Short mmCIF file of C-alpha atoms in Angstrom, two decimals:
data_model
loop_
_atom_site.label_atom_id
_atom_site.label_comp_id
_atom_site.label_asym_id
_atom_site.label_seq_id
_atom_site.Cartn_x
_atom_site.Cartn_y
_atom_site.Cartn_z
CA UNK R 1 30.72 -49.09 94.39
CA UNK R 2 29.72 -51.60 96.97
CA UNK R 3 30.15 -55.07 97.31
CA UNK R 4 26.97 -57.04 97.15
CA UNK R 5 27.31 -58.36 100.87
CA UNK R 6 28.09 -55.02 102.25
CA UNK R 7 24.13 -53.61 101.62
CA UNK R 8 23.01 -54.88 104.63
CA UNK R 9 25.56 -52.92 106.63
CA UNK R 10 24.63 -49.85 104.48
CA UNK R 11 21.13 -50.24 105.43
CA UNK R 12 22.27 -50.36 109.23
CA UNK R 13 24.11 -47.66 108.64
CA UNK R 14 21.34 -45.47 107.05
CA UNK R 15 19.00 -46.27 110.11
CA UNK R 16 21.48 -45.88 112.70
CA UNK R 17 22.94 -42.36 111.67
CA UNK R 18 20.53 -39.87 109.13
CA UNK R 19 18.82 -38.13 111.30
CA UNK R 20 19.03 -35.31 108.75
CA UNK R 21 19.07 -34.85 104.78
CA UNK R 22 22.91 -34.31 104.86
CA UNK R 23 23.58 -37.04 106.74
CA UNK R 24 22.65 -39.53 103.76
CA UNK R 25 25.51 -37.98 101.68
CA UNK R 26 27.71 -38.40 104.49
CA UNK R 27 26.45 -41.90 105.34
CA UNK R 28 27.30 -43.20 101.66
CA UNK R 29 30.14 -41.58 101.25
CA UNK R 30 31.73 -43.26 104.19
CA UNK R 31 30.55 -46.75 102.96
CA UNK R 32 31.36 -45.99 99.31
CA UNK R 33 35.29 -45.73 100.22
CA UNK R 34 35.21 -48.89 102.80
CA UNK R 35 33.50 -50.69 100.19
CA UNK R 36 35.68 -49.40 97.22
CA UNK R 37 38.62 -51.10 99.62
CA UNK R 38 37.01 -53.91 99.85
CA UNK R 39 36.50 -54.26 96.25
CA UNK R 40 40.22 -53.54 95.27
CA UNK R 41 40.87 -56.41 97.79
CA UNK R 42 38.74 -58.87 95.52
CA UNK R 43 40.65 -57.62 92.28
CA UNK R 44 43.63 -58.30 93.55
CA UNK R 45 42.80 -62.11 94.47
CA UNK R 46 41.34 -61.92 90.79
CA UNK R 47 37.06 -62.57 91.97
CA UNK R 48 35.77 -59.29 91.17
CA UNK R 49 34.44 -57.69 87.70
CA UNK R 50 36.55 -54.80 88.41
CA UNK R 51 39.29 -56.82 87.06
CA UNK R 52 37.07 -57.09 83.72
CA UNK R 53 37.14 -53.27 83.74
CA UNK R 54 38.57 -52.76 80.46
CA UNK R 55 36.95 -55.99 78.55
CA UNK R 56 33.75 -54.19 79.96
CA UNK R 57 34.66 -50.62 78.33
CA UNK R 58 35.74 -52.43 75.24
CA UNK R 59 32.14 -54.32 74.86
CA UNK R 60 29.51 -51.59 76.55
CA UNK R 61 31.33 -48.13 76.30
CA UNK R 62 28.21 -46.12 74.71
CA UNK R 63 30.12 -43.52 73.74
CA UNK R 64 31.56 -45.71 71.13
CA UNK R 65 29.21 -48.58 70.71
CA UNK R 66 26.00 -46.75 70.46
CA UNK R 67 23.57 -50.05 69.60
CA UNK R 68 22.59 -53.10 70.90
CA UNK R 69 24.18 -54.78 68.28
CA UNK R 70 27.21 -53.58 67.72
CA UNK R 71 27.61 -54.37 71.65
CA UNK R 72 26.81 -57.73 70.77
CA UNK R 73 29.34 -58.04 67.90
CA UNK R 74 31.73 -56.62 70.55
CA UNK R 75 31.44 -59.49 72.70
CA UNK R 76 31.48 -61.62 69.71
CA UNK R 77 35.27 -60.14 68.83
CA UNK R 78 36.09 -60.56 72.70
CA UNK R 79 34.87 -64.18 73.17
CA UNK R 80 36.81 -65.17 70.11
CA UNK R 81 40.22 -62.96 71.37
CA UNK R 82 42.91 -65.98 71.93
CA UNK R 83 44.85 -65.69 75.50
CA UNK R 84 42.15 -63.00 76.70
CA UNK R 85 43.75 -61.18 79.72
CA UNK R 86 42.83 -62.28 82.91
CA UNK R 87 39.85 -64.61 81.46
CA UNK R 88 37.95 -61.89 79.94
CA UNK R 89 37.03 -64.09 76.81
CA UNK R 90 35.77 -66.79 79.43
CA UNK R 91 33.44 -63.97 80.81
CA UNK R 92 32.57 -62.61 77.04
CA UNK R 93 31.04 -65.76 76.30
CA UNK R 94 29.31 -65.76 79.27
CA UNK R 95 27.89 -62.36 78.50
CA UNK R 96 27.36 -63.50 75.10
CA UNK R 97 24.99 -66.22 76.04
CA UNK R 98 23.17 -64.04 78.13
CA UNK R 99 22.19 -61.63 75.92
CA UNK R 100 21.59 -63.60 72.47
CA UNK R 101 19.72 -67.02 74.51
CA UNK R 102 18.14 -65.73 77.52
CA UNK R 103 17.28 -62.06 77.26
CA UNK R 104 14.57 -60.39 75.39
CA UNK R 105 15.74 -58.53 72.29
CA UNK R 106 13.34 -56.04 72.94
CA UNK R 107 13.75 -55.40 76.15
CA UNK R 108 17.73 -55.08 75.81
CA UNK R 109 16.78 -52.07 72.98
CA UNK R 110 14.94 -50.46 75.32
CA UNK R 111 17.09 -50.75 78.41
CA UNK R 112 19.67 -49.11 76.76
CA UNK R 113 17.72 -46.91 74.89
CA UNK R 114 16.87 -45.54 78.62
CA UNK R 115 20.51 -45.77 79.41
CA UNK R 116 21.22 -43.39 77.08
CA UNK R 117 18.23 -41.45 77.92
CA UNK R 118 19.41 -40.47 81.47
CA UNK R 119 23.44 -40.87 80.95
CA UNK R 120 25.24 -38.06 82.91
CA UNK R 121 25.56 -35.07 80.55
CA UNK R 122 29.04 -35.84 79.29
CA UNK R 123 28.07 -39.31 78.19
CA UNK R 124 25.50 -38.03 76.53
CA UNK R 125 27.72 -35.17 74.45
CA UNK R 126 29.79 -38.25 73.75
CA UNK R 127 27.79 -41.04 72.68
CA UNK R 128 26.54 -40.71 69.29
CA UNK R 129 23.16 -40.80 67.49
CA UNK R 130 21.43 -43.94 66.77
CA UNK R 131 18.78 -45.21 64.59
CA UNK R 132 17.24 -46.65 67.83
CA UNK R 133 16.36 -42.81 68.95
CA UNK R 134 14.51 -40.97 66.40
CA UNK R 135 14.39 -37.89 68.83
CA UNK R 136 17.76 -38.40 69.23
CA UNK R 137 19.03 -38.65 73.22
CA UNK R 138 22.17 -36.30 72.57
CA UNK R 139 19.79 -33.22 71.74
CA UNK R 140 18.03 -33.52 75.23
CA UNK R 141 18.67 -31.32 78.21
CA UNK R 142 20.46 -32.83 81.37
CA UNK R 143 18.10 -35.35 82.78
CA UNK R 144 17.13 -35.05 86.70
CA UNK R 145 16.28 -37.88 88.73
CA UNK R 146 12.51 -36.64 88.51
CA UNK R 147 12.92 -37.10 84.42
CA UNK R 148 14.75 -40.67 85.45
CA UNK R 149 12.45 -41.74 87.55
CA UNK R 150 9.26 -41.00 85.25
CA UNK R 151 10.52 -42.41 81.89
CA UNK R 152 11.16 -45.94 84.17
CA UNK R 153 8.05 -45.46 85.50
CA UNK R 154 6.30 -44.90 82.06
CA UNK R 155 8.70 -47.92 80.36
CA UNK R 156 7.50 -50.42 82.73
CA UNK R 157 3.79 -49.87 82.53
CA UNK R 158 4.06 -50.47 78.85
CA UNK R 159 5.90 -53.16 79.49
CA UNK R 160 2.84 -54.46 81.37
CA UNK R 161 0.69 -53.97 79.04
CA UNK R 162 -0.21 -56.56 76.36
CA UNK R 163 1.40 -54.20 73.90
CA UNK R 164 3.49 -50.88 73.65
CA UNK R 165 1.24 -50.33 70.86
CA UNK R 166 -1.87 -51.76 69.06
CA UNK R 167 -0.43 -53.59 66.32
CA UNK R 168 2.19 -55.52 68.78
CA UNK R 169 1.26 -58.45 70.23
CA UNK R 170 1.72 -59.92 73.87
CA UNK R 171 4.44 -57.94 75.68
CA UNK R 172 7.58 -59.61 76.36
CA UNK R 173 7.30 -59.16 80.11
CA UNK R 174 4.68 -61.63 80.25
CA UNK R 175 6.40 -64.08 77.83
CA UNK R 176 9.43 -64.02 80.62
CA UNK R 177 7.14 -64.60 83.67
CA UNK R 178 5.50 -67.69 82.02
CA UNK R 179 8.81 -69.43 80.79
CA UNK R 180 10.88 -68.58 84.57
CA UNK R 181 7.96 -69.10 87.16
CA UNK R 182 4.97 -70.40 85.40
CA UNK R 183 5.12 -72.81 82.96
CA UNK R 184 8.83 -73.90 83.45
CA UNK R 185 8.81 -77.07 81.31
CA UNK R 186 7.77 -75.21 78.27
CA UNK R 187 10.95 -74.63 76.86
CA UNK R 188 12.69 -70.93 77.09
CA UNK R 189 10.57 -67.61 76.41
CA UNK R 190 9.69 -66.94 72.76
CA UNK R 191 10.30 -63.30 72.45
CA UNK R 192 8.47 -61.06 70.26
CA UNK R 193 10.61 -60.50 67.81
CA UNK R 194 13.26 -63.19 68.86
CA UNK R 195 16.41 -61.22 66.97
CA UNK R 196 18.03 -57.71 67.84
CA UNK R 197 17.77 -56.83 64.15
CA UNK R 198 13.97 -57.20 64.12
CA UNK R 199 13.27 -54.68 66.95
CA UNK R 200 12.83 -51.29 64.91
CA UNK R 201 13.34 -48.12 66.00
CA UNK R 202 9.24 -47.16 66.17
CA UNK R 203 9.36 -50.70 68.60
CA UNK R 204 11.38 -49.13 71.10
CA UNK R 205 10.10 -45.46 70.90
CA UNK R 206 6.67 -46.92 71.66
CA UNK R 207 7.83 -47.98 74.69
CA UNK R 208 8.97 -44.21 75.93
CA UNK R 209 5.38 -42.65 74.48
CA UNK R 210 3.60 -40.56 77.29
CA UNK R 211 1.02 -42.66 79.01
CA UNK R 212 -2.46 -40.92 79.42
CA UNK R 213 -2.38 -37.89 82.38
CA UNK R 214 -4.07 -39.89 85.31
CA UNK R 215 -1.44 -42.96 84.77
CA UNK R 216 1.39 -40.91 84.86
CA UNK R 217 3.56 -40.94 87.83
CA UNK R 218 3.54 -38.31 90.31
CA UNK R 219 6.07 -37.20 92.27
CA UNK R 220 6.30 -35.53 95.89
CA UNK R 221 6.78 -31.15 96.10
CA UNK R 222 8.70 -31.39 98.58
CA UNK R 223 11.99 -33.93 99.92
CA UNK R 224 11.18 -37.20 101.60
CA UNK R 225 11.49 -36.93 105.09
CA UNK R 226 14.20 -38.42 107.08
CA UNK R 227 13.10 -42.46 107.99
CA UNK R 228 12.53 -42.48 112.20
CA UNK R 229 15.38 -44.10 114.16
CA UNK R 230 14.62 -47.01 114.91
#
């Protein structure tokens, strides 16, 4: 884990010192443990989320709360906690809002859908089955990057399309971009459907169908090669 400001250095780092595949490893290793300092630092002065560590687990764990909703009702329970440690009812709410005013229902479905989708292999022998997966993420084999990289790839082109399928209408992406940078006095984004609860499972599958074989990302044989030094 890294402290927002402390990319920059990483990226100085990165240029300054791989000069070989190995040395990437190396390279984030060595910033991973001067940033995970730096983040214990913020905890203890009480400004960083790792202090909402466990109110985060309670809320999100997948492994217990295997839906969108029930990660909702979660919150719900931890908003409403009285004398939540360390303000984690404060930050509940906050998540709260988030999720149920400003974020698409569908597109919280299927980012966790894809969570679970590409979870390291234990998560996924923990977290249970949902509705939300007819193919059901537990049976899959351990995903690679490649696998991750392709399903994002494939979820965000149907995102860009008008639908995921042909009975849906306009895409939620779109609805987003018009409210945020277009038409910004036209009230918030009307999602498609605007409640958790309406988003079925088919919704969300449609989003993970194979697209056609010349829109289908492809990926290099062979490593990338090291960036020059600059």
């Amino acid at each position: 884990a890294l402290p927002s400001e402390a990319i920059p250095r990483l990226q100085k780092q990165l240029v300054a010192q791989v000069e070989a595949p190995e040395d990437v490893a190396r390279v984030l290793g060595e910033q991973e443990a001067r940033g995970y300092g730096e983040l214990c630092e913020l905890e203890g002065q009480g400004g960083h989320l790792l202090t909402r560590g466990p109110a985060i687990a309670r809320c999100f764990a997948m492994a217990r709360l295997g839906s969108a909703e029930e990660m909702v009702a979660a919150l719900e329970c931890e908003a409403a906690a009285e004398g939540g440690e360390g303000g984690d009812a404060e930050w509940a709410r906050g998540a709260l809002k988030t999720m149920t005013s400003k974020a698409s229902p569908t597109s919280l479905k299927v980012t966790l859908e894809l969570l679970k989708r590409h979870a390291p292999q234990q998560t996924l022998q923990e977290t249970r089955q949902q509705p939300s997966s007819p193919r059901g993420s537990a049976a899959r084999s351990p995903p690679t990057l490649a696998d991750a990289l392709a399903t994002e790839f494939t979820v965000s082109q149907r995102f860009m399309r008008p639908g995921a399928s042909a009975d849906e209408g306009r895409s939620d992406f779109y609805e987003g971009i018009r409210a945020v940078l277009v038409d910004r006095k036209g009230g918030p984004p009307k999602w498609q459907p605007g409640q958790l609860g309406a988003v079925s499972a088919a919704a969300v599958e449609a989003y993970f169908e194979p697209l056609a074989e010349e829109s289908k990302l492809i990926l290099p044989d062979k490593p990338f090669a090291p960036a020059p030094r600059l």
